[in-house]
XYZ file of N, CA, C and O in Angstrom:
752
model
N -14.321 -61.559 18.069
C -14.673 -60.576 17.053
C -15.722 -61.140 16.106
O -15.667 -62.296 15.709
N -16.606 -60.290 15.681
C -17.451 -60.562 14.532
C -17.210 -59.400 13.575
O -17.442 -58.249 13.921
N -16.687 -59.708 12.412
C -16.333 -58.673 11.444
C -17.179 -58.820 10.186
O -17.287 -59.916 9.646
N -17.746 -57.726 9.760
C -18.475 -57.668 8.500
C -17.783 -56.612 7.644
O -17.540 -55.507 8.103
N -17.458 -57.015 6.414
C -16.704 -56.104 5.555
C -17.246 -56.157 4.141
O -17.525 -57.231 3.607
N -17.384 -54.987 3.544
C -17.778 -54.870 2.150
C -16.748 -53.982 1.461
O -16.490 -52.857 1.900
N -16.151 -54.507 0.396
C -15.218 -53.725 -0.414
C -15.745 -53.701 -1.843
O -16.043 -54.749 -2.414
N -15.869 -52.515 -2.391
C -16.299 -52.348 -3.772
C -15.168 -51.648 -4.507
O -14.713 -50.580 -4.085
N -14.686 -52.280 -5.611
C -13.581 -51.722 -6.388
C -13.991 -51.623 -7.853
O -14.748 -52.453 -8.336
N -13.433 -50.654 -8.513
C -13.604 -50.522 -9.955
C -12.233 -50.264 -10.569
O -11.454 -49.476 -10.045
N -11.961 -50.940 -11.659
C -10.706 -50.722 -12.377
C -11.028 -50.188 -13.765
O -11.828 -50.769 -14.488
N -10.407 -49.091 -14.112
C -10.574 -48.498 -15.436
C -9.221 -48.529 -16.148
O -8.214 -48.112 -15.583
N -9.205 -49.046 -17.345
C -7.998 -49.065 -18.166
C -8.116 -47.924 -19.154
O -9.053 -47.871 -19.949
N -7.164 -46.985 -19.099
C -7.219 -45.787 -19.925
C -5.926 -45.703 -20.736
O -4.839 -45.774 -20.169
N -6.052 -45.541 -22.053
C -4.877 -45.411 -22.911
C -5.011 -44.146 -23.739
O -6.057 -43.877 -24.323
N -3.924 -43.377 -23.754
C -3.898 -42.149 -24.545
C -2.481 -41.972 -25.077
O -1.581 -41.596 -24.327
N -2.307 -42.282 -26.338
C -0.955 -42.224 -26.910
C -0.078 -43.275 -26.261
O -0.453 -44.433 -26.137
N 1.087 -42.874 -25.783
C 1.993 -43.836 -25.152
C 1.717 -44.006 -23.653
O 2.322 -44.848 -23.010
N 0.791 -43.219 -23.106
C 0.468 -43.301 -21.670
C -0.682 -44.277 -21.455
O -1.729 -44.178 -22.096
N -0.455 -45.225 -20.533
C -1.457 -46.228 -20.191
C -1.691 -46.153 -18.693
O -0.745 -46.139 -17.903
N -2.972 -46.088 -18.289
C -3.313 -45.998 -16.874
C -4.179 -47.180 -16.463
O -5.063 -47.600 -17.195
N -3.899 -47.679 -15.261
C -4.718 -48.694 -14.618
C -5.244 -48.018 -13.354
O -4.563 -47.991 -12.325
N -6.427 -47.429 -13.427
C -6.993 -46.620 -12.351
C -7.965 -47.459 -11.530
O -8.993 -47.918 -12.037
N -7.622 -47.671 -10.248
C -8.475 -48.437 -9.344
C -9.064 -47.496 -8.303
O -8.326 -46.767 -7.632
N -10.372 -47.511 -8.172
C -11.062 -46.705 -7.174
C -12.007 -47.615 -6.401
O -12.397 -48.679 -6.888
N -12.382 -47.174 -5.203
C -13.320 -47.985 -4.457
C -13.595 -47.442 -3.078
O -13.118 -46.363 -2.697
N -14.376 -48.233 -2.342
C -14.668 -47.897 -0.952
C -14.810 -49.170 -0.138
O -15.032 -50.256 -0.695
N -14.655 -49.025 1.172
C -14.800 -50.142 2.113
C -15.693 -49.712 3.267
O -15.608 -48.579 3.734
N -16.503 -50.629 3.714
C -17.296 -50.468 4.926
C -16.950 -51.651 5.810
O -17.047 -52.805 5.382
N -16.492 -51.360 7.041
C -16.070 -52.415 7.960
C -16.770 -52.206 9.299
O -16.766 -51.101 9.841
N -17.346 -53.277 9.817
C -17.977 -53.237 11.132
C -17.423 -54.388 11.967
O -17.488 -55.547 11.548
N -16.873 -54.050 13.134
C -16.348 -55.068 14.051
C -17.096 -54.955 15.374
O -17.239 -53.866 15.925
N -17.537 -56.097 15.859
C -18.205 -56.150 17.156
C -17.463 -57.162 18.018
O -17.106 -58.241 17.558
N -17.234 -56.790 19.283
C -16.563 -57.717 20.201
C -17.188 -57.559 21.571
O -17.406 -56.440 22.048
N -17.437 -58.698 22.231
C -17.915 -58.687 23.605
C -16.746 -58.425 24.532
O -15.605 -58.805 24.238
N -17.013 -57.781 25.658
C -15.963 -57.539 26.642
C -15.545 -58.854 27.264
O -16.375 -59.693 27.617
N -14.243 -59.060 27.394
C -13.679 -60.249 28.033
C -12.645 -59.784 29.051
O -12.290 -58.599 29.096
N -12.139 -60.713 29.866
C -11.127 -60.347 30.865
C -9.892 -59.719 30.234
O -9.266 -58.846 30.816
N -9.546 -60.162 29.037
C -8.303 -59.713 28.423
C -8.487 -58.619 27.376
O -7.497 -58.107 26.856
N -9.745 -58.277 27.048
C -9.933 -57.312 25.964
C -11.254 -56.558 26.132
O -12.281 -57.167 26.403
N -11.218 -55.241 25.936
C -12.458 -54.463 26.014
C -13.343 -54.724 24.797
O -12.861 -54.965 23.699
N -14.649 -54.657 25.010
C -15.593 -54.891 23.930
C -16.194 -53.602 23.412
O -16.003 -52.526 23.974
N -16.937 -53.744 22.345
C -17.609 -52.604 21.744
C -17.734 -52.781 20.249
O -17.550 -53.876 19.720
N -18.055 -51.691 19.573
C -18.200 -51.686 18.121
C -17.158 -50.745 17.515
O -16.891 -49.678 18.057
N -16.609 -51.161 16.391
C -15.674 -50.328 15.639
C -16.191 -50.278 14.209
O -16.143 -51.283 13.502
N -16.700 -49.139 13.809
C -17.255 -48.972 12.463
C -16.349 -48.043 11.664
O -16.012 -46.959 12.121
N -16.001 -48.504 10.454
C -15.083 -47.746 9.600
C -15.640 -47.616 8.192
O -16.339 -48.495 7.706
N -15.250 -46.518 7.553
C -15.579 -46.292 6.155
C -14.342 -45.694 5.498
O -13.682 -44.821 6.078
N -14.018 -46.160 4.296
C -12.834 -45.646 3.595
C -13.122 -45.537 2.104
O -13.890 -46.326 1.547
N -12.493 -44.562 1.464
C -12.490 -44.446 0.012
C -11.025 -44.415 -0.428
O -10.167 -43.921 0.301
N -10.754 -44.978 -1.605
C -9.365 -45.037 -2.058
C -9.271 -44.922 -3.567
O -10.227 -45.202 -4.295
N -8.088 -44.505 -4.009
C -7.776 -44.431 -5.427
C -6.290 -44.763 -5.614
O -5.446 -44.298 -4.845
N -6.005 -45.614 -6.596
C -4.633 -45.985 -6.959
C -4.549 -45.875 -8.479
O -5.368 -46.466 -9.191
N -3.583 -45.134 -8.973
C -3.467 -44.919 -10.416
C -2.073 -45.333 -10.885
O -1.097 -44.624 -10.643
N -1.993 -46.488 -11.537
C -0.714 -46.950 -12.092
C -0.587 -46.396 -13.502
O -1.358 -46.750 -14.387
N 0.391 -45.498 -13.686
C 0.542 -44.779 -14.948
C 1.832 -45.228 -15.627
O 2.929 -44.971 -15.118
N 1.696 -45.887 -16.754
C 2.848 -46.292 -17.549
C 3.073 -45.292 -18.663
O 2.139 -44.954 -19.401
N 4.289 -44.802 -18.781
C 4.581 -43.759 -19.761
C 5.110 -44.301 -21.093
O 5.402 -43.522 -21.998
N 5.253 -45.627 -21.201
C 5.683 -46.213 -22.465
C 7.160 -46.110 -22.731
O 7.637 -46.520 -23.774
N 7.915 -45.556 -21.797
C 9.361 -45.408 -21.978
C 10.142 -46.111 -20.876
O 11.296 -45.800 -20.631
N 9.487 -47.049 -20.187
C 10.124 -47.767 -19.086
C 9.718 -47.255 -17.725
O 9.863 -47.957 -16.727
N 9.220 -46.029 -17.645
C 8.816 -45.453 -16.355
C 7.358 -45.780 -16.035
O 6.492 -45.689 -16.914
N 7.114 -46.134 -14.773
C 5.760 -46.301 -14.244
C 5.677 -45.524 -12.945
O 6.513 -45.695 -12.049
N 4.680 -44.663 -12.841
C 4.448 -43.851 -11.640
C 3.099 -44.269 -11.057
O 2.102 -44.351 -11.788
N 3.081 -44.553 -9.751
C 1.843 -45.014 -9.115
C 1.565 -44.214 -7.850
O 2.119 -44.501 -6.789
N 0.686 -43.200 -7.941
C 0.245 -42.506 -6.731
C -0.969 -43.228 -6.130
O -1.738 -43.875 -6.854
N -1.123 -43.121 -4.814
C -2.255 -43.744 -4.121
C -2.732 -42.811 -3.011
O -1.932 -42.106 -2.393
N -4.025 -42.836 -2.759
C -4.626 -41.990 -1.732
C -5.756 -42.768 -1.067
O -6.510 -43.480 -1.736
N -5.851 -42.654 0.267
C -6.919 -43.324 1.031
C -7.370 -42.394 2.149
O -6.544 -41.837 2.872
N -8.673 -42.237 2.278
C -9.253 -41.498 3.397
C -10.111 -42.491 4.173
O -10.903 -43.233 3.586
N -9.913 -42.511 5.486
C -10.633 -43.462 6.332
C -11.171 -42.754 7.560
O -10.517 -41.876 8.117
N -12.364 -43.140 7.967
C -12.955 -42.615 9.190
C -13.359 -43.795 10.073
O -13.696 -44.868 9.567
N -13.294 -43.577 11.386
C -13.568 -44.650 12.329
C -14.376 -44.127 13.505
O -14.180 -42.986 13.947
N -15.261 -44.975 14.010
C -16.010 -44.655 15.227
C -15.896 -45.836 16.178
O -16.242 -46.964 15.816
N -15.381 -45.584 17.374
C -15.299 -46.598 18.431
C -16.432 -46.343 19.412
O -16.541 -45.256 19.974
N -17.250 -47.355 19.626
C -18.378 -47.263 20.546
C -18.177 -48.329 21.628
O -18.381 -49.516 21.380
N -17.752 -47.923 22.844
C -17.422 -48.892 23.893
C -18.639 -49.674 24.387
O -19.763 -49.167 24.413
N -18.383 -50.913 24.797
C -19.403 -51.728 25.467
C -19.805 -50.997 26.753
O -18.930 -50.523 27.486
N -21.105 -50.876 27.061
C -21.536 -50.160 28.273
C -20.927 -50.702 29.568
O -20.752 -49.957 30.532
N -20.544 -51.978 29.582
C -19.962 -52.560 30.798
C -18.605 -51.953 31.152
O -18.131 -52.099 32.272
N -17.982 -51.240 30.204
C -16.681 -50.613 30.471
C -16.824 -49.319 31.271
O -15.837 -48.799 31.788
N -18.042 -48.775 31.340
C -18.256 -47.524 32.067
C -17.802 -46.289 31.306
O -17.691 -45.206 31.876
N -17.538 -46.427 30.020
C -17.139 -45.301 29.165
C -18.376 -44.913 28.364
O -18.909 -45.729 27.617
N -18.839 -43.685 28.519
C -20.120 -43.301 27.914
C -19.989 -42.590 26.568
O -20.978 -42.444 25.863
N -18.794 -42.151 26.209
C -18.651 -41.422 24.944
C -18.133 -42.335 23.840
O -17.508 -43.355 24.100
N -18.409 -41.957 22.591
C -17.831 -42.635 21.445
C -16.623 -41.824 20.982
O -16.505 -40.640 21.288
N -15.735 -42.473 20.241
C -14.491 -41.833 19.806
C -14.412 -41.901 18.284
O -14.443 -42.980 17.700
N -14.340 -40.736 17.663
C -14.281 -40.627 16.206
C -12.897 -40.144 15.785
O -12.300 -39.311 16.455
N -12.433 -40.680 14.663
C -11.155 -40.240 14.118
C -11.180 -40.464 12.617
O -11.949 -41.291 12.110
N -10.370 -39.728 11.899
C -10.220 -39.963 10.469
C -8.792 -39.657 10.068
O -8.057 -39.003 10.796
N -8.416 -40.162 8.912
C -7.040 -39.983 8.449
C -7.003 -39.955 6.934
O -7.771 -40.649 6.263
N -6.086 -39.169 6.415
C -5.793 -39.130 4.995
C -4.403 -39.729 4.821
O -3.439 -39.267 5.445
N -4.318 -40.779 4.037
C -3.063 -41.497 3.845
C -2.731 -41.539 2.366
O -3.621 -41.409 1.527
N -1.479 -41.737 2.058
C -1.122 -41.824 0.653
C 0.327 -42.176 0.446
O 1.097 -42.325 1.394
N 0.656 -42.291 -0.804
C 2.025 -42.616 -1.154
C 2.199 -42.575 -2.655
O 1.264 -42.296 -3.411
N 3.406 -42.880 -3.075
C 3.714 -42.912 -4.503
C 4.926 -43.791 -4.733
O 5.806 -43.892 -3.868
N 4.948 -44.425 -5.880
C 6.120 -45.209 -6.256
C 6.509 -44.867 -7.693
O 5.665 -44.472 -8.506
N 7.780 -45.015 -7.957
C 8.320 -44.794 -9.294
C 9.181 -45.997 -9.641
O 10.011 -46.431 -8.826
N 8.949 -46.552 -10.836
C 9.673 -47.752 -11.277
C 10.204 -47.502 -12.682
O 9.523 -46.877 -13.508
N 11.419 -48.001 -12.920
C 11.972 -47.941 -14.270
C 12.383 -49.347 -14.683
O 13.158 -50.011 -13.986
N 11.822 -49.805 -15.821
C 12.150 -51.125 -16.364
C 13.176 -50.966 -17.479
O 12.910 -50.298 -18.483
N 14.344 -51.580 -17.277
C 15.364 -51.617 -18.317
C 15.067 -52.781 -19.261
O 14.401 -53.744 -18.887
N 15.586 -52.743 -20.443
C 15.470 -53.876 -21.354
C 16.220 -55.054 -20.747
O 17.252 -54.882 -20.104
N 15.689 -56.252 -20.903
C 16.373 -57.432 -20.406
C 15.881 -57.932 -19.060
O 16.415 -58.898 -18.526
N 14.893 -57.277 -18.460
C 14.303 -57.801 -17.227
C 14.693 -57.112 -15.945
O 14.133 -57.389 -14.886
N 15.663 -56.216 -15.971
C 16.089 -55.501 -14.766
C 15.215 -54.273 -14.552
O 14.866 -53.583 -15.502
N 14.863 -54.007 -13.286
C 14.073 -52.825 -12.946
C 14.568 -52.259 -11.618
O 15.072 -52.997 -10.767
N 14.424 -50.956 -11.448
C 14.720 -50.294 -10.178
C 13.467 -49.527 -9.754
O 12.665 -49.108 -10.592
N 13.294 -49.369 -8.449
C 12.085 -48.703 -7.971
C 12.341 -48.013 -6.643
O 13.284 -48.343 -5.916
N 11.491 -47.080 -6.342
C 11.512 -46.391 -5.061
C 10.095 -45.992 -4.697
O 9.246 -45.807 -5.576
N 9.826 -45.883 -3.395
C 8.482 -45.492 -2.986
C 8.503 -44.780 -1.637
O 9.465 -44.889 -0.875
N 7.421 -44.060 -1.398
C 7.178 -43.404 -0.117
C 5.711 -43.634 0.233
O 4.839 -43.577 -0.643
N 5.432 -43.911 1.514
C 4.048 -44.071 1.961
C 3.878 -43.445 3.336
O 4.755 -43.568 4.207
N 2.757 -42.767 3.513
C 2.358 -42.215 4.807
C 1.071 -42.940 5.201
O 0.080 -42.888 4.462
N 1.099 -43.633 6.334
C -0.079 -44.371 6.785
C -0.404 -44.004 8.226
O 0.461 -43.555 8.977
N -1.661 -44.193 8.571
C -2.113 -43.973 9.940
C -3.000 -45.142 10.336
O -3.938 -45.485 9.617
N -2.678 -45.752 11.474
C -3.514 -46.809 12.032
C -4.415 -46.168 13.072
O -3.953 -45.770 14.151
N -5.682 -46.064 12.731
C -6.634 -45.430 13.634
C -6.846 -46.317 14.870
O -6.633 -47.522 14.813
N -7.253 -45.729 15.998
C -7.446 -46.518 17.221
C -8.383 -47.713 17.001
O -9.310 -47.657 16.188
N -8.110 -48.784 17.744
C -8.894 -50.013 17.659
C -9.548 -50.277 19.011
O -9.278 -49.578 19.994
N -10.398 -51.289 19.078
C -11.109 -51.606 20.322
C -10.155 -51.853 21.488
O -10.454 -51.495 22.622
N -8.993 -52.444 21.239
C -8.018 -52.699 22.312
C -7.549 -51.403 22.972
O -7.062 -51.425 24.098
N -7.676 -50.272 22.280
C -7.219 -48.987 22.806
C -8.250 -48.293 23.697
O -7.948 -47.254 24.291
N -9.449 -48.835 23.813
C -10.524 -48.143 24.536
C -10.204 -47.838 25.996
O -10.603 -46.797 26.515
N -9.487 -48.715 26.660
C -9.230 -48.508 28.094
C -8.013 -47.632 28.355
O -7.696 -47.361 29.506
N -7.332 -47.183 27.313
C -6.191 -46.284 27.467
C -6.625 -44.892 27.010
O -6.909 -44.680 25.830
N -6.675 -43.925 27.929
C -7.226 -42.599 27.611
C -6.435 -41.862 26.535
O -6.976 -40.989 25.856
N -5.162 -42.178 26.366
C -4.360 -41.541 25.312
C -4.553 -42.269 23.989
O -4.855 -41.663 22.962
N -4.392 -43.584 23.999
C -4.414 -44.366 22.759
C -5.767 -44.347 22.056
O -5.833 -44.444 20.837
N -6.860 -44.242 22.789
C -8.177 -44.310 22.149
C -8.478 -43.077 21.290
O -9.443 -43.058 20.545
N -7.652 -42.044 21.423
C -7.825 -40.851 20.586
C -6.565 -40.511 19.788
O -6.403 -39.392 19.330
N -5.679 -41.504 19.616
C -4.390 -41.254 18.965
C -4.136 -42.291 17.876
O -4.100 -43.483 18.141
N -3.952 -41.839 16.669
C -3.586 -42.733 15.573
C -2.081 -42.983 15.601
O -1.299 -42.113 15.977
N -1.694 -44.189 15.216
C -0.273 -44.512 15.065
C 0.125 -44.133 13.642
O -0.509 -44.560 12.682
N 1.168 -43.313 13.503
C 1.559 -42.757 12.209
C 2.863 -43.404 11.746
O 3.794 -43.564 12.538
N 2.918 -43.750 10.456
C 4.132 -44.349 9.895
C 4.481 -43.678 8.571
O 3.603 -43.379 7.760
N 5.765 -43.440 8.382
C 6.299 -42.958 7.111
C 7.353 -43.951 6.662
O 8.294 -44.234 7.407
N 7.191 -44.485 5.443
C 8.074 -45.537 4.939
C 8.680 -45.135 3.608
O 7.971 -44.659 2.711
N 9.992 -45.355 3.483
C 10.724 -45.176 2.226
C 11.270 -46.531 1.807
O 11.737 -47.306 2.657
N 11.231 -46.816 0.509
C 11.794 -48.055 -0.022
C 12.586 -47.756 -1.292
O 12.179 -46.915 -2.095
N 13.699 -48.468 -1.460
C 14.491 -48.445 -2.693
C 14.849 -49.880 -3.019
O 15.214 -50.646 -2.118
N 14.748 -50.251 -4.297
C 15.066 -51.628 -4.613
C 15.267 -51.870 -6.094
O 15.200 -50.961 -6.926
N 15.482 -53.158 -6.382
C 15.684 -53.604 -7.755
C 15.093 -54.995 -7.904
O 14.973 -55.743 -6.928
N 14.725 -55.308 -9.136
C 14.187 -56.640 -9.414
C 14.702 -57.117 -10.766
O 15.152 -56.326 -11.596
N 14.618 -58.433 -10.940
C 15.023 -59.041 -12.200
C 14.021 -60.146 -12.520
O 13.763 -61.021 -11.686
N 13.433 -60.091 -13.696
C 12.477 -61.107 -14.153
C 12.891 -61.550 -15.547
O 13.064 -60.720 -16.442
N 13.017 -62.858 -15.719
C 13.457 -63.377 -17.014
C 12.793 -64.720 -17.272
O 12.767 -65.588 -16.397
N 12.256 -64.878 -18.473
C 11.694 -66.159 -18.912
C 12.722 -66.817 -19.809
O 13.326 -66.167 -20.663
N 12.933 -68.129 -19.610
C 13.835 -68.877 -20.474
C 15.296 -68.758 -20.104
O 16.147 -68.693 -20.989
N 15.623 -68.746 -18.833
C 17.024 -68.656 -18.407
C 17.741 -69.980 -18.622
O 18.821 -70.028 -19.203
N 17.127 -71.084 -18.155
C 17.745 -72.408 -18.295
C 17.037 -73.250 -19.357
O 17.663 -74.010 -20.073
N 15.697 -73.105 -19.426
C 14.902 -73.776 -20.460
C 13.948 -72.731 -21.036
O 13.831 -71.625 -20.507
N 13.222 -73.099 -22.083
C 12.292 -72.151 -22.702
C 11.124 -71.788 -21.800
O 10.509 -70.735 -21.968
N 10.788 -72.635 -20.828
C 9.592 -72.447 -20.024
C 9.857 -71.976 -18.596
O 8.904 -71.719 -17.861
N 11.102 -71.891 -18.170
C 11.345 -71.502 -16.777
C 11.259 -69.986 -16.596
O 11.356 -69.220 -17.551
N 11.030 -69.595 -15.351
C 10.929 -68.171 -15.006
C 11.851 -67.920 -13.816
O 11.754 -68.607 -12.798
N 12.700 -66.929 -13.936
C 13.572 -66.526 -12.842
C 13.137 -65.141 -12.377
O 13.041 -64.210 -13.178
N 12.831 -65.020 -11.086
C 12.431 -63.739 -10.501
C 13.227 -63.494 -9.238
O 13.245 -64.340 -8.337
N 13.876 -62.349 -9.159
C 14.634 -61.933 -7.986
C 14.219 -60.516 -7.627
O 13.958 -59.697 -8.513
N 14.175 -60.236 -6.329
C 13.806 -58.888 -5.907
C 14.483 -58.595 -4.580
O 14.537 -59.437 -3.691
N 14.988 -57.391 -4.465
C 15.571 -56.941 -3.205
C 15.204 -55.496 -2.972
O 15.157 -54.698 -3.914
N 14.888 -55.173 -1.727
C 14.618 -53.768 -1.431
C 15.006 -53.431 0.001
O 14.909 -54.255 0.905
N 15.477 -52.215 0.144
C 15.807 -51.655 1.449
C 14.637 -50.780 1.868
O 14.095 -50.027 1.064
N 14.231 -50.907 3.139
C 13.136 -50.067 3.619
C 13.519 -49.407 4.936
O 14.345 -49.916 5.690
N 12.912 -48.275 5.184
C 13.065 -47.567 6.449
C 11.704 -47.001 6.824
O 11.082 -46.283 6.035
N 11.237 -47.355 8.018
C 9.940 -46.899 8.507
C 10.123 -46.198 9.835
O 10.815 -46.713 10.718
N 9.518 -45.034 9.971
C 9.503 -44.308 11.239
C 8.071 -44.275 11.740
O 7.183 -43.739 11.072
N 7.845 -44.895 12.900
C 6.539 -44.893 13.555
C 6.539 -43.829 14.640
O 7.473 -43.761 15.442
N 5.504 -43.008 14.665
C 5.353 -42.020 15.728
C 3.968 -42.184 16.348
O 3.081 -42.792 15.750
N 3.799 -41.637 17.530
C 2.554 -41.819 18.283
C 2.233 -43.303 18.402
O 1.112 -43.750 18.157
N 3.232 -44.076 18.776
C 3.144 -45.532 18.776
C 2.124 -46.026 19.798
O 2.142 -45.627 20.960
N 1.238 -46.905 19.337
C 0.264 -47.554 20.213
C 0.421 -49.074 20.204
O -0.165 -49.755 21.023
N 1.193 -49.616 19.274
C 1.309 -51.071 19.150
C 2.480 -51.661 19.937
O 2.590 -52.878 20.033
N 3.348 -50.845 20.496
C 4.439 -51.308 21.345
C 4.300 -50.608 22.694
O 4.010 -49.423 22.764
N 4.555 -51.332 23.772
C 4.416 -50.749 25.111
C 5.663 -49.971 25.511
O 6.785 -50.402 25.261
N 5.442 -48.815 26.126
C 6.530 -48.056 26.722
C 7.385 -47.236 25.778
O 8.425 -46.730 26.182
N 7.001 -47.127 24.507
C 7.775 -46.311 23.568
C 6.820 -45.416 22.789
O 5.659 -45.758 22.570
N 7.307 -44.260 22.369
C 6.462 -43.364 21.586
C 6.894 -43.293 20.128
O 6.134 -42.859 19.275
N 8.139 -43.711 19.841
C 8.646 -43.719 18.470
C 9.447 -44.991 18.224
O 10.125 -45.486 19.120
N 9.364 -45.505 16.998
C 10.089 -46.705 16.610
C 10.629 -46.475 15.210
O 9.929 -45.957 14.339
N 11.886 -46.860 14.985
C 12.451 -46.804 13.644
C 12.792 -48.233 13.226
O 13.487 -48.948 13.943
N 12.275 -48.624 12.090
C 12.524 -49.961 11.541
C 13.248 -49.797 10.216
O 12.902 -48.922 9.424
N 14.218 -50.647 9.980
C 14.863 -50.657 8.684
C 15.345 -52.065 8.398
O 15.586 -52.842 9.308
N 15.435 -52.369 7.136
C 15.863 -53.712 6.798
C 16.004 -53.884 5.298
O 15.762 -52.990 4.491
N 16.364 -55.107 4.952
C 16.556 -55.516 3.577
C 15.699 -56.741 3.356
O 15.786 -57.708 4.107
N 14.857 -56.706 2.337
C 14.027 -57.843 1.981
C 14.539 -58.443 0.669
O 14.806 -57.714 -0.276
N 14.657 -59.755 0.652
C 15.081 -60.462 -0.555
C 14.028 -61.507 -0.891
O 13.577 -62.247 -0.021
N 13.660 -61.547 -2.156
C 12.682 -62.541 -2.618
C 13.267 -63.303 -3.772
O 13.942 -62.782 -4.607
């Protein structure tokens, strides 16, 4: 692979009364080139994406963070593959999280995200996968605890746990299955 990537981001801090926003916007341009090899098809994969993430603090312990991303992709096969057409796809993805911080360092949170993995160069030789995005919907619920000065004045104690459940459909990353359900518990 030869990958060239440009990401441009802007962060705006906006305060109005008790509401504080950390608004991040930007775009990405990604170009991947790969030569055909025995184990992998070659070609060009050009992508463009725009995104916005707005972390909104309400001043009462609640923080709401919506996010949105639109991405477009063009797969252009290496001529040695004998595939003469290019494959275009785009996706609108997004999610949101809600967090509540209690006094004393305890917080609870939940989130939902919808993502799509657009076809990649490895999918070029599969007539279904090269035009099919892998779709995922993820839910998370969790809690965290952050405290300074638990044992000494300078120490920091941070704990976090969350349960997640992800449903993958139109699966292209696992062989022989069309749907996958993942769930688990993460502890930090």
